[in-house]
Amino acid sequence: MKGECWDGTCEVGDQEPYGRPSDCPDSNPPAPEIDRSWVEVTATCGYTFHPPAVVAETKVQGTDSCVTQYEAAGCTFAGDYGAFSGSLEGFEGTPGYASSHPVIDAMEASIVTLGPVDGPTRYQAGVCFLRLPAGTDIELTLLASCKSEEARDMAVRVIRTLTLSRQRR
C-alpha cells in the first residue's frame, strides 16, 4: 500500500513493525499517547519511562555504569546507562529480528525486537541511544525480556515513552 511518510516528505511501501515506514529514513511517527493508568518511573540512572501500573524494582549493581531492573507488563526491563552500554547490534540474525530508528525524546534511537527464541523469556525488545547529551561517551540501553509476544509489543510502547536526563550522572 502506498501513502505518505509521517512527515509527508516521501512515499512509503512497507511499514516497519514498530516505527516509521522502512523506506523513509527521515520520518518519525508521533510518540504514543501515555495511558492515564500507567505510572511514571524515574530511574536513578537519568531516564524516565511509563509502564503499566504494576512495577517492581529489583536492586542490581553495575561494574562500570549505572544499571536498573524493573518488572512490568510481563517483562523484565534492564537498563544500562554509561560508557560501556551495548548497541544491540549483536541481535542481528536472531529469529524474528526487526529494527527501527525512531526519534524518542528528540534523540535518535535504535529499537530492536526479536522472538520467539528459546528460553523462559521468548520475546525481547530493546532500545539504544548513542551520543546522549549527558556526554559523548554516555549511552543508554534498555532491554525488555518478555514472556509473550503481546508483552513484547507492550514493551515497545513503554520504550517509546522514555525521556532522558540532559545532565551528566
Short mmCIF file of C-alpha atoms in Angstrom, two decimals, residues 53-116:
data_model
loop_
_atom_site.label_atom_id
_atom_site.label_comp_id
_atom_site.label_asym_id
_atom_site.label_seq_id
_atom_site.Cartn_x
_atom_site.Cartn_y
_atom_site.Cartn_z
CA ALA A 53 0.78 0.32 36.78
CA VAL A 54 2.29 -2.88 38.20
CA VAL A 55 6.01 -2.18 38.63
CA ALA A 56 8.57 -3.87 40.85
CA GLU A 57 12.17 -2.65 41.04
CA THR A 58 14.99 -5.15 41.60
CA LYS A 59 18.20 -3.69 43.02
CA VAL A 60 21.16 -4.51 40.79
CA GLN A 61 24.78 -3.35 40.90
CA GLY A 62 26.79 -2.41 37.83
CA THR A 63 30.56 -2.52 37.48
CA ASP A 64 31.27 0.49 35.30
CA SER A 65 27.84 2.00 34.61
CA CYS A 66 24.50 2.73 36.24
CA VAL A 67 22.18 -0.28 35.89
CA THR A 68 18.50 -0.72 36.75
CA GLN A 69 15.96 -3.52 36.59
CA TYR A 70 12.16 -3.34 36.69
CA GLU A 71 9.36 -5.90 36.28
CA ALA A 72 6.24 -4.66 34.49
CA ALA A 73 3.65 -5.91 32.00
CA GLY A 74 5.10 -9.44 31.71
CA CYS A 75 8.62 -8.17 31.01
CA THR A 76 11.87 -7.53 32.84
CA PHE A 77 13.28 -4.13 31.82
CA ALA A 78 17.07 -3.96 32.30
CA GLY A 79 18.68 -0.54 31.87
CA ASP A 80 22.39 0.18 31.37
CA TYR A 81 23.46 3.84 31.36
CA GLY A 82 27.16 4.54 30.89
CA ALA A 83 30.19 4.45 28.66
CA PHE A 84 30.01 0.70 28.02
CA SER A 85 26.32 0.24 27.32
CA GLY A 86 25.61 -2.06 24.34
CA SER A 87 24.35 -1.11 20.88
CA LEU A 88 22.02 -4.14 20.34
CA GLU A 89 23.78 -4.95 17.04
CA GLY A 90 24.61 -8.40 18.41
CA PHE A 91 20.97 -9.45 17.99
CA GLU A 92 21.07 -9.32 14.18
CA GLY A 93 20.31 -12.76 12.78
CA THR A 94 18.23 -13.76 15.83
CA PRO A 95 14.81 -15.28 14.98
CA GLY A 96 12.17 -12.60 14.49
CA TYR A 97 14.75 -9.78 14.44
CA ALA A 98 13.45 -6.38 13.33
CA SER A 99 14.87 -2.90 13.87
CA SER A 100 13.70 0.68 13.52
CA HIS A 101 15.32 4.04 14.18
CA PRO A 102 12.75 6.43 15.63
CA VAL A 103 13.39 9.69 17.41
CA ILE A 104 12.49 9.36 21.08
CA ASP A 105 12.59 12.42 23.32
CA ALA A 106 14.18 14.39 20.44
CA MET A 107 17.09 11.92 20.17
CA GLU A 108 17.91 9.26 17.60
CA ALA A 109 17.29 5.79 18.95
CA SER A 110 17.56 2.24 17.70
CA ILE A 111 14.73 -0.15 18.64
CA VAL A 112 15.19 -3.88 18.15
CA THR A 113 12.56 -6.60 18.56
CA LEU A 114 13.03 -10.34 18.32
CA GLY A 115 11.47 -13.66 19.05
CA PRO A 116 10.37 -16.21 19.57
#
